[in-house]
mmCIF file of N, CA and C in Angstrom:
data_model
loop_
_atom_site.group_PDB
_atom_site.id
_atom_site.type_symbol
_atom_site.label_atom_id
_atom_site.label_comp_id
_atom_site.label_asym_id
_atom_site.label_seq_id
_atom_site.Cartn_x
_atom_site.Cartn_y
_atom_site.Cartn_z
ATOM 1 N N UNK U 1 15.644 19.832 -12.376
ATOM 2 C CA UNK U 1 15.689 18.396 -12.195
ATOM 3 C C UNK U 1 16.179 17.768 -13.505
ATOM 4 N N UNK U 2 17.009 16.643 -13.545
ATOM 5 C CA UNK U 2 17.422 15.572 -14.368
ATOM 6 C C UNK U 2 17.016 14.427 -14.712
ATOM 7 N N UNK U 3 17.323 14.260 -15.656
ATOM 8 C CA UNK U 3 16.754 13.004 -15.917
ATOM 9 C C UNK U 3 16.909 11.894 -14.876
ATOM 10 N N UNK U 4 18.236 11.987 -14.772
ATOM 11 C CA UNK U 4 18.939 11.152 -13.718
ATOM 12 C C UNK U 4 18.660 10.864 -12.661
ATOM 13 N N UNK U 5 17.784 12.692 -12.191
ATOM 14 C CA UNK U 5 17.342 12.390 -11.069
ATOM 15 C C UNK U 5 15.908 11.773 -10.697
ATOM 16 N N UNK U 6 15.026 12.103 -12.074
ATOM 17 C CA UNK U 6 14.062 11.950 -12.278
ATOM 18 C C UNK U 6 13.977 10.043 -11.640
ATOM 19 N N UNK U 7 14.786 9.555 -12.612
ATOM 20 C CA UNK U 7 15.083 8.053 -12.748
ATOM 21 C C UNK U 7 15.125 7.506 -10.921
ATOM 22 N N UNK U 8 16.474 8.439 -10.456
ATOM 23 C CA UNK U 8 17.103 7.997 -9.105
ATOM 24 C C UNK U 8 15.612 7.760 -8.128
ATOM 25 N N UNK U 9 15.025 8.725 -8.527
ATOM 26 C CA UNK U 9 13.786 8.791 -7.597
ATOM 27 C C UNK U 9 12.619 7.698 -7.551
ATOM 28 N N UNK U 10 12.712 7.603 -8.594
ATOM 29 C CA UNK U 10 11.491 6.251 -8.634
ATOM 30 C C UNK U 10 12.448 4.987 -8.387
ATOM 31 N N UNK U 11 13.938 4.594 -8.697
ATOM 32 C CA UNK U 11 14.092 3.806 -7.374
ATOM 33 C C UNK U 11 14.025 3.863 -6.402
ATOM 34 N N UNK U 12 13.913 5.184 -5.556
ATOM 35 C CA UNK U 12 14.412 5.560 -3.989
ATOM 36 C C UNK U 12 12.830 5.154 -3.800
ATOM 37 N N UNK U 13 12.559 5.392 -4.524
ATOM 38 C CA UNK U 13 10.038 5.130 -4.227
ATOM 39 C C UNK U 13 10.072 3.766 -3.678
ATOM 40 N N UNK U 14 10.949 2.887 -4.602
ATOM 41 C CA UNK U 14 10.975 1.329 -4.908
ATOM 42 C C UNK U 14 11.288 0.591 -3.317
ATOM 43 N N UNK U 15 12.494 1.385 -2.491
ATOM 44 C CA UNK U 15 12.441 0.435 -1.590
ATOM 45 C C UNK U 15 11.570 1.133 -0.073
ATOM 46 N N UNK U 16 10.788 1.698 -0.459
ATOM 47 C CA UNK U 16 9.626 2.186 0.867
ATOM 48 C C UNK U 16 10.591 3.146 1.412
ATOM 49 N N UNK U 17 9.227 3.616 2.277
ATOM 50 C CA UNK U 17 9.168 4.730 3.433
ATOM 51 C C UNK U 17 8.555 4.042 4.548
ATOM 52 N N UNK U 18 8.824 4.391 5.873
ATOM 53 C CA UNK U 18 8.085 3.986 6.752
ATOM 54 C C UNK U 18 7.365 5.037 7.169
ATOM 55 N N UNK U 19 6.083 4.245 7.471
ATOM 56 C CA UNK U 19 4.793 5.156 7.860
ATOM 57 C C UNK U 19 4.058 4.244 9.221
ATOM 58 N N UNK U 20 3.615 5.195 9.801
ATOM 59 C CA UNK U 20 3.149 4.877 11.273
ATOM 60 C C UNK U 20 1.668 5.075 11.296
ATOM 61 N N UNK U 21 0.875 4.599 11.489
ATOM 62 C CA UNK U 21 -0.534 4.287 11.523
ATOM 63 C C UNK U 21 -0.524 5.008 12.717
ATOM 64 N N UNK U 22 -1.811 5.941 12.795
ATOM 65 C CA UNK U 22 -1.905 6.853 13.866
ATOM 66 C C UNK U 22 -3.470 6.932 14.264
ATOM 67 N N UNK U 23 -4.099 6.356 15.645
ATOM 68 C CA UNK U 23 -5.063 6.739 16.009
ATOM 69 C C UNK U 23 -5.750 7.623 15.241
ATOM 70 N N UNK U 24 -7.119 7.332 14.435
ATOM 71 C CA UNK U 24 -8.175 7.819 13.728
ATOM 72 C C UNK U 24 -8.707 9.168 15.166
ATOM 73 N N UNK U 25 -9.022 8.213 16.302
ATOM 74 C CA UNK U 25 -9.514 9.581 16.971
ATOM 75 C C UNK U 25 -9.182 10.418 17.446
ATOM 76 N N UNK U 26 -7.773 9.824 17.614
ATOM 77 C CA UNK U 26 -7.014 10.887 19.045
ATOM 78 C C UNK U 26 -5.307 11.201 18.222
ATOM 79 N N UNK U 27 -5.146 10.645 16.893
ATOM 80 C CA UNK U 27 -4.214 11.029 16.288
ATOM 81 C C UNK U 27 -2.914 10.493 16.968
ATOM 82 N N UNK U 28 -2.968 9.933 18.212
ATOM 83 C CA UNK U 28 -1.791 9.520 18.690
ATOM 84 C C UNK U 28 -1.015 8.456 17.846
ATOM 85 N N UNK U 29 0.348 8.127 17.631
ATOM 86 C CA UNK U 29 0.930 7.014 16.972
ATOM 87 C C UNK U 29 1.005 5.637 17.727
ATOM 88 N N UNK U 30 0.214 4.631 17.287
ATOM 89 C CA UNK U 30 -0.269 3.194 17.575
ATOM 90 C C UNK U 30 0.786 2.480 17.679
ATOM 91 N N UNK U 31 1.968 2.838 17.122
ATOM 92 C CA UNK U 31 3.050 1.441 17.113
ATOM 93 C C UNK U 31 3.159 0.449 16.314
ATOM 94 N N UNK U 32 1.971 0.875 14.859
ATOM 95 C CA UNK U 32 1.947 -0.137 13.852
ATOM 96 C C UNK U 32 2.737 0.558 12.868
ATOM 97 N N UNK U 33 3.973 -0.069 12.050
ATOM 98 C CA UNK U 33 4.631 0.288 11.228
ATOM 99 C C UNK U 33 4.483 -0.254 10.059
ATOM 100 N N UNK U 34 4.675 -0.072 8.768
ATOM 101 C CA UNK U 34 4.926 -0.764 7.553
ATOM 102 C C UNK U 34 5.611 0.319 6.794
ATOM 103 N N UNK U 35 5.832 -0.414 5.719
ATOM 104 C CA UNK U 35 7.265 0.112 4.558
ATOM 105 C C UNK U 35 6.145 0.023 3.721
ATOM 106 N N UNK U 36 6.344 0.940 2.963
ATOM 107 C CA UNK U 36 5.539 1.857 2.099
ATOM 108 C C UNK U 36 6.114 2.385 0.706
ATOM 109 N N UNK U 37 6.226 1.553 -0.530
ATOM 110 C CA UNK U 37 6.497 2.039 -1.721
ATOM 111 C C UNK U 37 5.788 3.275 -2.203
ATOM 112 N N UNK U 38 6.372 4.451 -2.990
ATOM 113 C CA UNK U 38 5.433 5.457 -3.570
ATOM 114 C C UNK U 38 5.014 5.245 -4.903
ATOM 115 N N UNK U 39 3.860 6.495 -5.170
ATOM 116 C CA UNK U 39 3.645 6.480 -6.317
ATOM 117 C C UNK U 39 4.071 5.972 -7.722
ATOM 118 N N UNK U 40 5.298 6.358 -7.873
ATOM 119 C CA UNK U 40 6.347 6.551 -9.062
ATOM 120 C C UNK U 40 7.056 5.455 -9.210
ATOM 121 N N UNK U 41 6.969 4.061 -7.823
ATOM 122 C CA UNK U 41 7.641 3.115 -7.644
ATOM 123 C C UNK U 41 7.611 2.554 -9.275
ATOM 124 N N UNK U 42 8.532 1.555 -9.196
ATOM 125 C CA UNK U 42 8.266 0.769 -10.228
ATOM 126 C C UNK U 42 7.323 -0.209 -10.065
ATOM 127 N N UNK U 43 7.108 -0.585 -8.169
ATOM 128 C CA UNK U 43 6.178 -1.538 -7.588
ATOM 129 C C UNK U 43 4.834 -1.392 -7.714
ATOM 130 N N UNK U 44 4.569 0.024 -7.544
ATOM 131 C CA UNK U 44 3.266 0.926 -8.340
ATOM 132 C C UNK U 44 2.800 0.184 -9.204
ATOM 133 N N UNK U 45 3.695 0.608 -10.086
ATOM 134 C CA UNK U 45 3.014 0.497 -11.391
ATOM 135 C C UNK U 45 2.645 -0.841 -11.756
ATOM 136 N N UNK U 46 3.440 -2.458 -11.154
ATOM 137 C CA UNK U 46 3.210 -3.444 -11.252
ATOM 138 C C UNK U 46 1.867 -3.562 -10.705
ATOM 139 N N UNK U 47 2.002 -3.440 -9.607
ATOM 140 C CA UNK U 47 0.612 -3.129 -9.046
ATOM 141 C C UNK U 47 -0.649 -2.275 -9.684
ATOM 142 N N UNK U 48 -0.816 -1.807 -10.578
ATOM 143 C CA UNK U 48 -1.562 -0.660 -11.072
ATOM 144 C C UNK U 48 -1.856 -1.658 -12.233
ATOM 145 N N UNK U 49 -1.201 -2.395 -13.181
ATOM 146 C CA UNK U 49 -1.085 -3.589 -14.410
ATOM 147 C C UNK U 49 -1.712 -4.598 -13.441
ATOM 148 N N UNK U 50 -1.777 -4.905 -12.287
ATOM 149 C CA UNK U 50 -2.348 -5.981 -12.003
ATOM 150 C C UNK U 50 -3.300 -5.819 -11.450
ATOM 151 N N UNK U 51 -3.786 -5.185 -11.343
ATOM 152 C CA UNK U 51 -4.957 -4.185 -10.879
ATOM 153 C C UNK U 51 -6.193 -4.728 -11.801
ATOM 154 N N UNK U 52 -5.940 -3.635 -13.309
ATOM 155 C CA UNK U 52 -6.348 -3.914 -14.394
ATOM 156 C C UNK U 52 -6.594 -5.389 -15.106
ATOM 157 N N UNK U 53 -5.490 -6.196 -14.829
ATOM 158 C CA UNK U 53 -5.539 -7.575 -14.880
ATOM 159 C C UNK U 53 -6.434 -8.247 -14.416
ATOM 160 N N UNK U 54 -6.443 -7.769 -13.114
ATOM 161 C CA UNK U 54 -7.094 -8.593 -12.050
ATOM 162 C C UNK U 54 -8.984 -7.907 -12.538
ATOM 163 N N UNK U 55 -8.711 -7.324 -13.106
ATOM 164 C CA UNK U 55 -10.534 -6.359 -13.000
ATOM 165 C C UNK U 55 -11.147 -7.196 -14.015
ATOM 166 N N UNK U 56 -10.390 -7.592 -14.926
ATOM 167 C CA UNK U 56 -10.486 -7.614 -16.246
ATOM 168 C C UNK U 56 -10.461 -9.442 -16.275
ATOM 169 N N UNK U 57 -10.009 -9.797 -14.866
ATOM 170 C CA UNK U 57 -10.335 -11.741 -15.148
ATOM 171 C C UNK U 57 -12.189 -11.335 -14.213
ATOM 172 N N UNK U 58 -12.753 -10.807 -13.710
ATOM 173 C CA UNK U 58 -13.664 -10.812 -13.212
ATOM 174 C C UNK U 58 -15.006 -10.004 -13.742
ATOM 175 N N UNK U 59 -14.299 -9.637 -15.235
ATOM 176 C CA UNK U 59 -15.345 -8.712 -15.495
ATOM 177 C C UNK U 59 -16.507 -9.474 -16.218
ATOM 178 N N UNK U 60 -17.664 -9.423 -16.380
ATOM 179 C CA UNK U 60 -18.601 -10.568 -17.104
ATOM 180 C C UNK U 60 -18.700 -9.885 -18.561
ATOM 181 N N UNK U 61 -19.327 -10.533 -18.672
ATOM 182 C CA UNK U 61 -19.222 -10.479 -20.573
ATOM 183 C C UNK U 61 -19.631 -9.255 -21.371
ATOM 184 N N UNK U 62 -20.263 -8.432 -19.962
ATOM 185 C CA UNK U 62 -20.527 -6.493 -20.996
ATOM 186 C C UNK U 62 -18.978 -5.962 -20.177
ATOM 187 N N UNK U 63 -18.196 -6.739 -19.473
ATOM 188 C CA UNK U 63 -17.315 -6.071 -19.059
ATOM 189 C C UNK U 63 -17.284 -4.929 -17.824
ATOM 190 N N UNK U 64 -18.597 -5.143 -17.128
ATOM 191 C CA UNK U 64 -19.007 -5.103 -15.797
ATOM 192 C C UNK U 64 -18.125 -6.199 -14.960
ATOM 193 N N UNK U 65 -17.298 -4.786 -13.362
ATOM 194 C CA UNK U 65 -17.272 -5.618 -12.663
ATOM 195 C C UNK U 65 -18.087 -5.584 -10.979
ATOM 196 N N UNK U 66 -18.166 -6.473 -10.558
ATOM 197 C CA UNK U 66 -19.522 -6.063 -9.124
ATOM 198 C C UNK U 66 -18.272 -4.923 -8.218
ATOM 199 N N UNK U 67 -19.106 -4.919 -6.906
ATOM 200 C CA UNK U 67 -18.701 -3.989 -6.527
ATOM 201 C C UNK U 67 -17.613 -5.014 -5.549
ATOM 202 N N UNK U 68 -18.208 -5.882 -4.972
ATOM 203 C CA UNK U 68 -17.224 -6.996 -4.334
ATOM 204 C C UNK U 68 -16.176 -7.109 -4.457
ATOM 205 N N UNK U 69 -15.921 -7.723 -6.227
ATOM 206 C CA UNK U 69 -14.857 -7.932 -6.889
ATOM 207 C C UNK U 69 -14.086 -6.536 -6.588
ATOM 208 N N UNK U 70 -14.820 -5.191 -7.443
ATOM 209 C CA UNK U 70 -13.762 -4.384 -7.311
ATOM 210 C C UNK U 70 -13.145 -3.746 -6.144
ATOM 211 N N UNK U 71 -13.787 -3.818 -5.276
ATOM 212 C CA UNK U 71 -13.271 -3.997 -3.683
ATOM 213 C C UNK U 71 -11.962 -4.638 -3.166
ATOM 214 N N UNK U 72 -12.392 -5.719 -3.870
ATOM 215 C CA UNK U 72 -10.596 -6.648 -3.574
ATOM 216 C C UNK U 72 -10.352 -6.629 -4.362
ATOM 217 N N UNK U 73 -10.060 -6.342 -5.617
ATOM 218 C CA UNK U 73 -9.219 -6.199 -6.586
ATOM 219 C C UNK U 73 -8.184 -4.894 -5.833
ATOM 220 N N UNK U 74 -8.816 -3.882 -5.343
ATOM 221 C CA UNK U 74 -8.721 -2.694 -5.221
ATOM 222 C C UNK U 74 -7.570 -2.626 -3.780
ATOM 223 N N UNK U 75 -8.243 -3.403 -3.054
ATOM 224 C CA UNK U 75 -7.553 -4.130 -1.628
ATOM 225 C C UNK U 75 -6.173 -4.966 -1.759
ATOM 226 N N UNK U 76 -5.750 -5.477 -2.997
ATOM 227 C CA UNK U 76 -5.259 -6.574 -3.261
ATOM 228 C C UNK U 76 -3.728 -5.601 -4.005
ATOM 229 N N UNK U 77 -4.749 -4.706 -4.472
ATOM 230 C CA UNK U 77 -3.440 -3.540 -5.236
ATOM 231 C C UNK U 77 -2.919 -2.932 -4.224
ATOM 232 N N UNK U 78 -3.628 -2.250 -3.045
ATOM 233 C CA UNK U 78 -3.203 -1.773 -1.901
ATOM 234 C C UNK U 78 -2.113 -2.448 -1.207
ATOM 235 N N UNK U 79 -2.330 -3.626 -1.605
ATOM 236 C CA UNK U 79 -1.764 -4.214 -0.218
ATOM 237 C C UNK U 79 0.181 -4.543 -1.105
ATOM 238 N N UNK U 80 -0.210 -4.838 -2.336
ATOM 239 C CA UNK U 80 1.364 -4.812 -3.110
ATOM 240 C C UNK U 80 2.045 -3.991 -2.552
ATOM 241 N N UNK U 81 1.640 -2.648 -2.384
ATOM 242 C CA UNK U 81 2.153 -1.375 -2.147
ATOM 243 C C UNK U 81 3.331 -1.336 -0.853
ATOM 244 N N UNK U 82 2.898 -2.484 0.239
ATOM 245 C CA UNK U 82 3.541 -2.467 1.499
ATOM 246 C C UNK U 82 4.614 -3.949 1.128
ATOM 247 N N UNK U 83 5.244 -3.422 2.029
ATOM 248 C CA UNK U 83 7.195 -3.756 1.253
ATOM 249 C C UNK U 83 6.901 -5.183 2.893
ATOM 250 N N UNK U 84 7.194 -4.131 4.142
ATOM 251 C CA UNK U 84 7.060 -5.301 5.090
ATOM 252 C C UNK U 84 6.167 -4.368 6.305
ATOM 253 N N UNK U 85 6.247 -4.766 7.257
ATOM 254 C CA UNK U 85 5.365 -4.190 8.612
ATOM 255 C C UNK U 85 6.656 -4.765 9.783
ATOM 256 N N UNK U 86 6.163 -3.730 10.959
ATOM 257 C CA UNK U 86 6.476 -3.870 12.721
ATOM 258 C C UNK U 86 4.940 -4.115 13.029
ATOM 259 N N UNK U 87 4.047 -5.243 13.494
ATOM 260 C CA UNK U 87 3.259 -5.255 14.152
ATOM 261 C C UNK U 87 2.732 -6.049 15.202
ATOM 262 N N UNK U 88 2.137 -5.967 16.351
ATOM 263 C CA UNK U 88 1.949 -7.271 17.130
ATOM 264 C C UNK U 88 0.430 -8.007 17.393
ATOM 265 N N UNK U 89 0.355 -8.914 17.625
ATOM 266 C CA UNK U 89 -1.190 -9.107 18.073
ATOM 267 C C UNK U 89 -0.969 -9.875 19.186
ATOM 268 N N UNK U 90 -1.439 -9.709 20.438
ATOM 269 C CA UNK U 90 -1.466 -10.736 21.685
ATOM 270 C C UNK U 90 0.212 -10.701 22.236
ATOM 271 N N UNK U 91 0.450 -9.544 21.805
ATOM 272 C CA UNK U 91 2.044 -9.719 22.204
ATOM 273 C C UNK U 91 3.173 -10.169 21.291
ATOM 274 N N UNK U 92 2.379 -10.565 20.504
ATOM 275 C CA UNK U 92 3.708 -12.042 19.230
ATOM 276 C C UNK U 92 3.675 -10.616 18.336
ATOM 277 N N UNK U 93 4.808 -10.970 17.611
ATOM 278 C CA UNK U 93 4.611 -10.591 16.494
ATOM 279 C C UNK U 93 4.229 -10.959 15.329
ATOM 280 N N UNK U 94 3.001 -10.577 13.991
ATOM 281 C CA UNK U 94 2.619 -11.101 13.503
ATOM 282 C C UNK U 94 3.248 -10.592 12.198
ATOM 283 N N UNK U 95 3.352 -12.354 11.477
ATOM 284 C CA UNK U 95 3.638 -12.681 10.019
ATOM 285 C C UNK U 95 3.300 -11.396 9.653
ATOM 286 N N UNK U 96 3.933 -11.151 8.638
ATOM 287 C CA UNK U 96 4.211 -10.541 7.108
ATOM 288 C C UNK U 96 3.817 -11.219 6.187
ATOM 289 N N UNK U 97 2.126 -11.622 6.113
ATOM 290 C CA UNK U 97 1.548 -12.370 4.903
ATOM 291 C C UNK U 97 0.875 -11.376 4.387
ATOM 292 N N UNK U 98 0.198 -12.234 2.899
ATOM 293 C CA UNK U 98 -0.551 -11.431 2.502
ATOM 294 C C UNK U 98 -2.095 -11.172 2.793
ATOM 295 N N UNK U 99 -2.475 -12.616 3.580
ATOM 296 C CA UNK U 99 -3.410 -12.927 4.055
ATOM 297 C C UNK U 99 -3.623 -11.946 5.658
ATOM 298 N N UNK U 100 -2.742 -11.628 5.980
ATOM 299 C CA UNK U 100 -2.939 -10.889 7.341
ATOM 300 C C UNK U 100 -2.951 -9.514 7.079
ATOM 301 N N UNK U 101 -1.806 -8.751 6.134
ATOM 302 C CA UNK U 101 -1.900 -7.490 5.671
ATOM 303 C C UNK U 101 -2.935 -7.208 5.324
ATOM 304 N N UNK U 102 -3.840 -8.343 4.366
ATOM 305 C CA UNK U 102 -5.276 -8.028 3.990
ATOM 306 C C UNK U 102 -6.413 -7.623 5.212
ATOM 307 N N UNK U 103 -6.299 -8.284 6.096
ATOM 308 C CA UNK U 103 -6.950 -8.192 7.269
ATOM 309 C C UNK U 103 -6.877 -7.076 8.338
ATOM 310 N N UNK U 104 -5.627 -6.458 8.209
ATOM 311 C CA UNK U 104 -5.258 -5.089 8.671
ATOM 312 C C UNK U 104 -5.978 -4.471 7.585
ATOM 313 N N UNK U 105 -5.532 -4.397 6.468
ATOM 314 C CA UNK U 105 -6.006 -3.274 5.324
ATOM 315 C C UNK U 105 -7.960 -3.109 5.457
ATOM 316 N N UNK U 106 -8.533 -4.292 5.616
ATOM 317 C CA UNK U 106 -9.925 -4.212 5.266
ATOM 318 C C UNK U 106 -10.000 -3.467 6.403
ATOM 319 N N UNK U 107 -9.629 -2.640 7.818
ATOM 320 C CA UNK U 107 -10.012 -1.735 8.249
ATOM 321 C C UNK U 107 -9.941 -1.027 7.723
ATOM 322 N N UNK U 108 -11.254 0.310 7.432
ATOM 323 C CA UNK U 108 -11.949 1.071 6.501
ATOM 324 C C UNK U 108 -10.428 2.643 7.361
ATOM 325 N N UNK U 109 -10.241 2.916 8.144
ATOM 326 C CA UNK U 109 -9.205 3.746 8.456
ATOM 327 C C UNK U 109 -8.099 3.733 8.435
ATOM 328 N N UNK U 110 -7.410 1.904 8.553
ATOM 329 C CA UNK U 110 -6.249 2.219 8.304
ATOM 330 C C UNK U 110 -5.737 1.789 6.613
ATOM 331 N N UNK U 111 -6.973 1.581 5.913
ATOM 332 C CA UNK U 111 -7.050 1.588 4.174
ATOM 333 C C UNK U 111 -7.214 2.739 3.810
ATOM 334 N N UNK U 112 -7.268 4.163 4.901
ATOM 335 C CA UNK U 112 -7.051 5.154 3.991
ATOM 336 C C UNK U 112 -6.402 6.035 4.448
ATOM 337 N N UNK U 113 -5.240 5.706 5.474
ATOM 338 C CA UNK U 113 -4.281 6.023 5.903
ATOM 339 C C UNK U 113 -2.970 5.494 5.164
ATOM 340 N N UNK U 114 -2.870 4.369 4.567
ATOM 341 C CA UNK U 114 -2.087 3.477 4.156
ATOM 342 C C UNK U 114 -2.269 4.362 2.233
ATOM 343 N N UNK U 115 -3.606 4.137 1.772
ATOM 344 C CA UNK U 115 -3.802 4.400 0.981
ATOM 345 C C UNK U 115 -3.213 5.776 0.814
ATOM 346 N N UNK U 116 -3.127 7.228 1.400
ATOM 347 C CA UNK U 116 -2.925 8.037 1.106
ATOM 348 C C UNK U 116 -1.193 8.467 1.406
ATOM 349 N N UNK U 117 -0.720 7.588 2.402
ATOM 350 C CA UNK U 117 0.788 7.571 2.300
ATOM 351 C C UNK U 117 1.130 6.976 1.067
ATOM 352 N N UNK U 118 0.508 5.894 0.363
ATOM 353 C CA UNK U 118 1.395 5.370 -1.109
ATOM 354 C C UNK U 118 1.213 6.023 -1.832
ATOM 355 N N UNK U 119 0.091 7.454 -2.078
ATOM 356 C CA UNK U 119 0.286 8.176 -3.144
ATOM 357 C C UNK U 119 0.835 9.764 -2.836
ATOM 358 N N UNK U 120 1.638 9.882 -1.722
ATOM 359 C CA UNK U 120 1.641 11.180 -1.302
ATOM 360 C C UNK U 120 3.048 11.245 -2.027
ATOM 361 N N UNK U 121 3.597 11.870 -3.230
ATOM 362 C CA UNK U 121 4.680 12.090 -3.882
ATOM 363 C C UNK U 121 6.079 12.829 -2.775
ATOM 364 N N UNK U 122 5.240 13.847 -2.156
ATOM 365 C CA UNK U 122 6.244 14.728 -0.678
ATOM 366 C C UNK U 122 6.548 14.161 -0.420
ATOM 367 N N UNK U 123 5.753 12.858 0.524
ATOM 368 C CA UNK U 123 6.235 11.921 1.232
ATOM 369 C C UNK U 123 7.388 10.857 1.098
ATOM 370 N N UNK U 124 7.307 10.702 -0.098
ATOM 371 C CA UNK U 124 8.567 9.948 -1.178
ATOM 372 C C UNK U 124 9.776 10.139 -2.136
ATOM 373 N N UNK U 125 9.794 11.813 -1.676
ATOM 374 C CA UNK U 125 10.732 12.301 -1.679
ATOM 375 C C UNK U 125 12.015 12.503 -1.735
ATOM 376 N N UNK U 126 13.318 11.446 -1.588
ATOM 377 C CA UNK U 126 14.550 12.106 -1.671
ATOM 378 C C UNK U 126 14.942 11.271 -0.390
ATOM 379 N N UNK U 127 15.991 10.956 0.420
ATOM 380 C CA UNK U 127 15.927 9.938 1.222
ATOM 381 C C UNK U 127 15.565 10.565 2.643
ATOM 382 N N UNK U 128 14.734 9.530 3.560
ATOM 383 C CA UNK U 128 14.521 10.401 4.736
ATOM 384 C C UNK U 128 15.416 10.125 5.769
#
């Protein structure tokens, strides 16, 4: 590997992968899509600095932060990670906010489905 390529790759991270949210019980694919920056992104890492940022406006004065806070701090980094979504509710299709992505994400399964596609390096790989 090259430098070059080293480089090429963490742009190719930069503009997502699509990943398909897949039934927790039955593994089948749901039809919910989103674009998915990797690890190595440069979006990462903004996200990863604001992370820290963000921990660090909530921390109290021994530099403790609750568990709340770090919850959505934590939720809030997650959610940078997704570029855009395919999803519907009631038939419509719903906005691409950040306020709604949040609301998908606080499901405890598909925050660690989501979560483990943005750090899976394989997955971000080289173009698909």
């Amino acid at each position: 590997m090259t430098l070059d390529e080293v480089l090429a790759n963490i742009a190719d991270q930069d503009r997502g992968r699509e990943f398909e949210l897949v039934d927790p019980v039955t593994g089948q694919p749901t039809g919910i899509k989103l674009w998915i920056v990797g690890p190595d992104s440069d979006t990462a890492t903004r996200s990863r600095i604001a992370l820290y940022d963000e921990l660090a406006e909530v921390a109290d004065a021994d530099g403790r932060v609750g568990a709340e806070n770090r919850e959505k701090a934590n939720l809030n980094s997650l959610a940078r990670h997704v570029l855009r979504w395919e999803i519907s509710e009631a038939g419509e299709p719903v906005p691409f906010t950040t306020q709604n992505l949040l609301r998908l994400l606080r499901v405890n399964w598909v925050r660690q489905q989501v979560d483990g596609f943005a750090s899976d390096r394989a997955a971000h790989r080289g173009r698909a």
